[in-house]
PDB file of C-alpha atoms and ligand atoms in Angstrom:
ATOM      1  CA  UNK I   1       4.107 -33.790  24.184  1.00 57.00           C
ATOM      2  CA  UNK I   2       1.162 -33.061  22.302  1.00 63.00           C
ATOM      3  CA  UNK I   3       0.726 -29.667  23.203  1.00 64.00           C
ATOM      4  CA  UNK I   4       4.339 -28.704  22.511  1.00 67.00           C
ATOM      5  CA  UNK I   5       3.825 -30.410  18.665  1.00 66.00           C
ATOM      6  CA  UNK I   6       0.731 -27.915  18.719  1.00 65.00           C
ATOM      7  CA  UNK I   7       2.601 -24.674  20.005  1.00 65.00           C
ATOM      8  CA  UNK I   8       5.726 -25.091  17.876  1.00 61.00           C
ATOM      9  CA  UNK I   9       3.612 -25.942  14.761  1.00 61.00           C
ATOM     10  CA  UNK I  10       1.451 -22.788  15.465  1.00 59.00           C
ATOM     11  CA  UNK I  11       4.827 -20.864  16.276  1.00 58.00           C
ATOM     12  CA  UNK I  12       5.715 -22.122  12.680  1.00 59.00           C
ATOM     13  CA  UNK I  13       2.956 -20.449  11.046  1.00 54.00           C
ATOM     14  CA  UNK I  14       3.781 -17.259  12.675  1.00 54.00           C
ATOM     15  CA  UNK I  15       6.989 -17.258  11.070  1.00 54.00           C
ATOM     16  CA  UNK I  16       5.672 -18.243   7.677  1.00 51.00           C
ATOM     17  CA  UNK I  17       2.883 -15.979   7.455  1.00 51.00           C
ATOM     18  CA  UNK I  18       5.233 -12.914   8.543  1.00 51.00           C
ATOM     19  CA  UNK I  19       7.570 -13.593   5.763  1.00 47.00           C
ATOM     20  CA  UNK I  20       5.316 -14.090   3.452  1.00 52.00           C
ATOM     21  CA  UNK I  21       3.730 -10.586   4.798  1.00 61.00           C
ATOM     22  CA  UNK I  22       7.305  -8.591   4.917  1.00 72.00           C
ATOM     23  CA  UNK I  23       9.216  -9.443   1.334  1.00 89.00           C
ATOM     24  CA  UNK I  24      11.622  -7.382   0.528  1.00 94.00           C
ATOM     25  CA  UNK I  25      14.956  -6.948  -2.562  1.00 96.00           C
ATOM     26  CA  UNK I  26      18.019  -5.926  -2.362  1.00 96.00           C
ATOM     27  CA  UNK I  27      20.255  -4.179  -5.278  1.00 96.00           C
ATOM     28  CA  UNK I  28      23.683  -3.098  -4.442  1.00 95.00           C
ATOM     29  CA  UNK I  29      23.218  -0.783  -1.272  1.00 96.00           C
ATOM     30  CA  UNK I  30      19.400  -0.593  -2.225  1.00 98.00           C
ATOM     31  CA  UNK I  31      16.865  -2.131  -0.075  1.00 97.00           C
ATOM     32  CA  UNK I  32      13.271  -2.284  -0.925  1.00 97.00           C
ATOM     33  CA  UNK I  33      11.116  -3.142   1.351  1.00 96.00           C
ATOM     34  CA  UNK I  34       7.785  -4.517   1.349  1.00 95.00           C
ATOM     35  CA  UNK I  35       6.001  -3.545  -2.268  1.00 97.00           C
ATOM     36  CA  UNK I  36       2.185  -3.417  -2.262  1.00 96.00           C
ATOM     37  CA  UNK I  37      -0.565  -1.866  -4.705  1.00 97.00           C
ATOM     38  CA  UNK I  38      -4.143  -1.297  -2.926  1.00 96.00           C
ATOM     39  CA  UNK I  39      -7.074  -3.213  -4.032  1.00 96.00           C
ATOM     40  CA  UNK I  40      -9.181  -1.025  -6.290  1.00 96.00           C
ATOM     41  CA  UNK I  41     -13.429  -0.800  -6.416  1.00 94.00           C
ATOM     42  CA  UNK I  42     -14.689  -1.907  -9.662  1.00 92.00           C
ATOM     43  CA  UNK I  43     -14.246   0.174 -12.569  1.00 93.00           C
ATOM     44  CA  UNK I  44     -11.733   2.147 -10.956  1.00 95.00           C
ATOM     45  CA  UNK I  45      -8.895   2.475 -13.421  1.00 96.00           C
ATOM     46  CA  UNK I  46      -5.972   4.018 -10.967  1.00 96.00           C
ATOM     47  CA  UNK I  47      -4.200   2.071  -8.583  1.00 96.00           C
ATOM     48  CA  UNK I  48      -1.896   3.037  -5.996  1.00 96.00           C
ATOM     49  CA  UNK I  49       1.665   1.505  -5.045  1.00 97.00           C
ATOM     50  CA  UNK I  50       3.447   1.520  -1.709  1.00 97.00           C
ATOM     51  CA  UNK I  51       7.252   0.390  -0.636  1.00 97.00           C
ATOM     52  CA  UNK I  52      10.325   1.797   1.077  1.00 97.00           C
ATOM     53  CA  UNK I  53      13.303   2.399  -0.461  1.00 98.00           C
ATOM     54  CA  UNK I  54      16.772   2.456   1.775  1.00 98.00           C
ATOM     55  CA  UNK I  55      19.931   3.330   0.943  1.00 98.00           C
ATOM     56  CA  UNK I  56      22.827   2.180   2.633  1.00 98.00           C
ATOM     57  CA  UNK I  57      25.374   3.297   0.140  1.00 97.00           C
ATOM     58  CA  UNK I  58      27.634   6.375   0.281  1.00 97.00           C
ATOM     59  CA  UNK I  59      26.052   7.538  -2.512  1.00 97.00           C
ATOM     60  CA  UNK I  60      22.689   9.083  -3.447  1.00 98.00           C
ATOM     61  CA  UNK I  61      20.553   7.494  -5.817  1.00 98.00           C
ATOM     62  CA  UNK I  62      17.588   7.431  -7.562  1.00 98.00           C
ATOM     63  CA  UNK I  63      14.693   6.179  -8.531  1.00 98.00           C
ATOM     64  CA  UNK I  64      13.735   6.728 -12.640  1.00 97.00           C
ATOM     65  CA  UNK I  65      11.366   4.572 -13.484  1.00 97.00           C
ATOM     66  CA  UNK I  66       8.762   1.750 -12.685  1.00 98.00           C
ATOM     67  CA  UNK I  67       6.890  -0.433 -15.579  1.00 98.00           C
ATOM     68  CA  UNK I  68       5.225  -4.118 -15.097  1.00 97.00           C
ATOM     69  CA  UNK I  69       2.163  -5.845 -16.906  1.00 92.00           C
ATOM     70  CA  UNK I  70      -0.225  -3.948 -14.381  1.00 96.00           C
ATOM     71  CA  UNK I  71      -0.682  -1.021 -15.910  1.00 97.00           C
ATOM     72  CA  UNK I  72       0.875   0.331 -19.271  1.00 97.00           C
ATOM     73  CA  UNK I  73       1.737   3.855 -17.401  1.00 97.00           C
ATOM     74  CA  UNK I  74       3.260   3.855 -14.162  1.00 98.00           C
ATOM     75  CA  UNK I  75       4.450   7.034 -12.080  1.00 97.00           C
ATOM     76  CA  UNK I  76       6.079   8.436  -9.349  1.00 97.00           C
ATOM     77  CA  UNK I  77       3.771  10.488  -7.862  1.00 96.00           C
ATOM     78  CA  UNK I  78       3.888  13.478  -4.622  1.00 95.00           C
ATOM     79  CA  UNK I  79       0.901  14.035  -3.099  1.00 91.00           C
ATOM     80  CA  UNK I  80       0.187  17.416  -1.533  1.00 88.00           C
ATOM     81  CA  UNK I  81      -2.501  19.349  -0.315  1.00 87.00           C
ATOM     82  CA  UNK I  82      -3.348  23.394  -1.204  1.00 88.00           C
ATOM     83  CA  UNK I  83      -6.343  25.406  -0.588  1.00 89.00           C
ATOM     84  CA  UNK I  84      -7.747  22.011   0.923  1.00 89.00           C
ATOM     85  CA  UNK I  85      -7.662  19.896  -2.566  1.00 89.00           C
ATOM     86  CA  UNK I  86      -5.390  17.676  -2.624  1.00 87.00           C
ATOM     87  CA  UNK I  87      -3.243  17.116  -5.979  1.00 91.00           C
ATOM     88  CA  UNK I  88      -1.479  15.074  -7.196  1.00 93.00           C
ATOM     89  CA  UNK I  89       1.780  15.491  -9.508  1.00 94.00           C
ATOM     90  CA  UNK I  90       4.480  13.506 -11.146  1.00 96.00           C
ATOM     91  CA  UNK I  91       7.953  13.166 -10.183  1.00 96.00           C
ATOM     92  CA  UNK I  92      10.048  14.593 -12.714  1.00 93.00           C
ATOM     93  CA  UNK I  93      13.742  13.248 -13.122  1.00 94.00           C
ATOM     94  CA  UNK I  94      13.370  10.452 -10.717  1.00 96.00           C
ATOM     95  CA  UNK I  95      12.810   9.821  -7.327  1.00 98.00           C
ATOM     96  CA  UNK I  96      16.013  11.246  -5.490  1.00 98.00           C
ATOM     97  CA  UNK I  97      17.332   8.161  -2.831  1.00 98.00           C
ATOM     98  CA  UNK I  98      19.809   9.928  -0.454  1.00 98.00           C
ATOM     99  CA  UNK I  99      22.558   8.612   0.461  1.00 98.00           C
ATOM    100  CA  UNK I 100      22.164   6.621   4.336  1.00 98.00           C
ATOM    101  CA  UNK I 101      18.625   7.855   4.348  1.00 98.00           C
ATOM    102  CA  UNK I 102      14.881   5.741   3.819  1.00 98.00           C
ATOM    103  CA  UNK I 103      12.586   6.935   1.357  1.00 98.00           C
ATOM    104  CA  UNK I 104       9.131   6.020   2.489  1.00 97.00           C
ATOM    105  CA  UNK I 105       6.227   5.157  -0.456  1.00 97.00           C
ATOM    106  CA  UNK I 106       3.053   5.554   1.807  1.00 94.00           C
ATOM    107  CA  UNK I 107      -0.760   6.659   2.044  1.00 91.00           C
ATOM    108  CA  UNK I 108      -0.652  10.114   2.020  1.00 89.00           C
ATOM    109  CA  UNK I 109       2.275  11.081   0.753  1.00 93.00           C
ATOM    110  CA  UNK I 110       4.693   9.687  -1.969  1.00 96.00           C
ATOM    111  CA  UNK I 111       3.101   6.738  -4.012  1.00 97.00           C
ATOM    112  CA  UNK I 112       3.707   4.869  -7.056  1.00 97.00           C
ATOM    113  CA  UNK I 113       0.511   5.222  -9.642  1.00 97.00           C
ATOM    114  CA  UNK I 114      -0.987   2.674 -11.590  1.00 97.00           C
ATOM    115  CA  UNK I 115      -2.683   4.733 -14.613  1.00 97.00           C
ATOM    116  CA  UNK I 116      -4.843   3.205 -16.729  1.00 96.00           C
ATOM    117  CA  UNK I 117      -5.446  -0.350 -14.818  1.00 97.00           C
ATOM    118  CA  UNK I 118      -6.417  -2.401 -17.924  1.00 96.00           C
ATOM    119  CA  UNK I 119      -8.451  -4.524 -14.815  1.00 94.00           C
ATOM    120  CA  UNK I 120      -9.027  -4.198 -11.172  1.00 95.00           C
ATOM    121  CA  UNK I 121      -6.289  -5.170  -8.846  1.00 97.00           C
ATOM    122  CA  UNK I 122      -7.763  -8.037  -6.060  1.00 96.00           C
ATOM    123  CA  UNK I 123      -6.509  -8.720  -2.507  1.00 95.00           C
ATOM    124  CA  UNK I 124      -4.017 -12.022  -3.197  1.00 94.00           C
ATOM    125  CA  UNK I 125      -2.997 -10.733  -6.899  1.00 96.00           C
ATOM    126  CA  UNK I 126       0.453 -10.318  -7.460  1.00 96.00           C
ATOM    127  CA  UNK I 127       2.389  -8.167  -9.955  1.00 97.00           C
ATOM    128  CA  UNK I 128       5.670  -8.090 -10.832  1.00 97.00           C
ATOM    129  CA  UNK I 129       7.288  -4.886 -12.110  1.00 98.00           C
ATOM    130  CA  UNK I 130      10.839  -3.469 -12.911  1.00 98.00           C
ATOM    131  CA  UNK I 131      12.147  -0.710 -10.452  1.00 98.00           C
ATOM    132  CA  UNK I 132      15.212   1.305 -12.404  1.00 98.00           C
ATOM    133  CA  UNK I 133      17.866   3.084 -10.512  1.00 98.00           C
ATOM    134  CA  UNK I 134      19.919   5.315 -11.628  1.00 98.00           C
ATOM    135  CA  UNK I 135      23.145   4.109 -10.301  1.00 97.00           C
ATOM    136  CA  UNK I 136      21.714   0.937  -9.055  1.00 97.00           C
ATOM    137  CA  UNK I 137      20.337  -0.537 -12.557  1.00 97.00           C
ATOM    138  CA  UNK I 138      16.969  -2.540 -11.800  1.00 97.00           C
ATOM    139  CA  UNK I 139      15.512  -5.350 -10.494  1.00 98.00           C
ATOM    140  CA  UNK I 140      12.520  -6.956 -10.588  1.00 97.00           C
ATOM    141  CA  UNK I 141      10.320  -7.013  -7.395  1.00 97.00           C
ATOM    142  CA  UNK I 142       6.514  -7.940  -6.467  1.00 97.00           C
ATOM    143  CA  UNK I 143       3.942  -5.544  -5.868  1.00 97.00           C
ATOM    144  CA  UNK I 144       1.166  -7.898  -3.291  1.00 96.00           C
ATOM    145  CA  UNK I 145      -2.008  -6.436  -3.768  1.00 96.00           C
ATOM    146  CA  UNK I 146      -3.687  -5.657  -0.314  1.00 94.00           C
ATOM    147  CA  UNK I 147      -7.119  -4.317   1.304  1.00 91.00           C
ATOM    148  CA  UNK I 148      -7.693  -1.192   2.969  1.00 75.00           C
ATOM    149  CA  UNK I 149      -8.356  -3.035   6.201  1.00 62.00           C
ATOM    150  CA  UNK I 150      -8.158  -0.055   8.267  1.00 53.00           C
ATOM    151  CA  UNK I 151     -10.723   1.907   6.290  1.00 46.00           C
ATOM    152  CA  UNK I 152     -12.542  -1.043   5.912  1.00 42.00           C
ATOM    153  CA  UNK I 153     -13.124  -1.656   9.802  1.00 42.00           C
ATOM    154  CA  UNK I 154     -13.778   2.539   9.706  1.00 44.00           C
ATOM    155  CA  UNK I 155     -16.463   2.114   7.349  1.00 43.00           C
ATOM    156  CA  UNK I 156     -17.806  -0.481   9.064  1.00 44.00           C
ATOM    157  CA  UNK I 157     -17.902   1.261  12.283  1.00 43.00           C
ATOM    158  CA  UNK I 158     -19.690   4.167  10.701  1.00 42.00           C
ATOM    159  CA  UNK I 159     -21.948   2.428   8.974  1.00 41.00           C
ATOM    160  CA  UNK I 160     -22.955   0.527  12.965  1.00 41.00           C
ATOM    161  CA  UNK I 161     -23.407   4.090  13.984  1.00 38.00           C
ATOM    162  CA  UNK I 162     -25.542   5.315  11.702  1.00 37.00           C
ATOM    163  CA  UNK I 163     -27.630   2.281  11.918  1.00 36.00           C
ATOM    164  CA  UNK I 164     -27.568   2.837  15.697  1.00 39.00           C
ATOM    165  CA  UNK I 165     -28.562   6.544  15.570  1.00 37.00           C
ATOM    166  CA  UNK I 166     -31.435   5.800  12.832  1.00 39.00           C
ATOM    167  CA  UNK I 167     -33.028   3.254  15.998  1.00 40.00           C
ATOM    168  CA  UNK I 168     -32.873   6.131  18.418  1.00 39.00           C
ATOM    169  CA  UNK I 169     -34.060   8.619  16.154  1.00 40.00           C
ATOM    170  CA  UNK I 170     -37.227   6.510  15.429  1.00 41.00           C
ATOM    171  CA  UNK I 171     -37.615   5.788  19.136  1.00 39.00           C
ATOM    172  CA  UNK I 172     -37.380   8.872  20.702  1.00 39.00           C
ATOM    173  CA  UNK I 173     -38.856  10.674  17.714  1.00 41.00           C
ATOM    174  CA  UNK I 174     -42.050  12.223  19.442  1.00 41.00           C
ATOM    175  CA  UNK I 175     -40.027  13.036  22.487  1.00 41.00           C
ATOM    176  CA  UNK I 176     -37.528  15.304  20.527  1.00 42.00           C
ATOM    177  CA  UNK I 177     -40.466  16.934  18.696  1.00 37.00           C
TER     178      UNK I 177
HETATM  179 CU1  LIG E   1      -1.050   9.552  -7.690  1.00 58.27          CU
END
């Protein structure tokens, strides 16, 4: 009996924790799923956003405009890559949202940009901010700030390495030379 109390409270905190991790809106035909900003380093004073947009409708759509209390400038922003720089540049017009089709916000690619972070944005912090369809009107959603965990754990790894190679370089030093 005990055990099964155990597995079906753990199994409880599975669920909780995985809602609280996936939120997600809906306006009209609109979903939004899942809106987070990226911690930033100290003194950093951009901030990026992430979140997909799908529409279900019959009817394209579009996104014109995000503002909150995080930042008093927030964009749209396309991210490519020429002669190996990568830049940066605003959506003009708004965000088109076809029609049956999911608009992904993501590392890499599309993003929403914090400008001018009056403060640094913490793993835990939350932010509310207005999204503004065109044919949609707007709703309010939640950005939940998050870490780079992947990069993190990458960094880490590296930095093992290096600490790693810096031993065997100092061990085998009069050997090698
Ligand atoms: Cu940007």
């Amino acid at each position: 009996m005990k055990i099964l109390k155990k597995t079906l409270i753990y199994i409880a905190l599975i669920f909780t924790s995985l809602s609280a991790l996936a939120h997600e809106y809906k306006i009209n035909s609109l979903i939004i799923d899942h809106p987070i900003a990226r911690e930033t380093p100290p003194g950093v004073k951009v901030g990026a956003g992430y979140l997909t947009i799908t529409n279900n409708g019959k009817e394209d759509d579009k996104l014109i405009s995000v503002t909150g209390d995080v930042s008093p400038l927030i964009q749209i922003h396309t991210m490519s890559i020429e002669d190996n720089v990568m830049k940066m540049q605003e959506v003009k017009g708004g965000l088109e949202i076809p029609a049956g089709k999911s608009v992904q916000l993501q590392a890499g690619g599309k993003h929403i940009m914090f400008m001018n972070l009056p403060k640094q944005l913490k793993a835990g912090d939350k932010h509310k901010a207005i999204l503004v369809f065109e044919k949609a009107g707007e709703i309010e959603i939640t950005f939940n700030v998050e870490k780079h965990e992947v990069k993190e754990q990458m960094k880490h790894g590296d930095h093992k390495q290096v600490m790693k190679m810096d031993h065997k370089k100092k061990g085998k030093h009069h050997k090698h030379n």
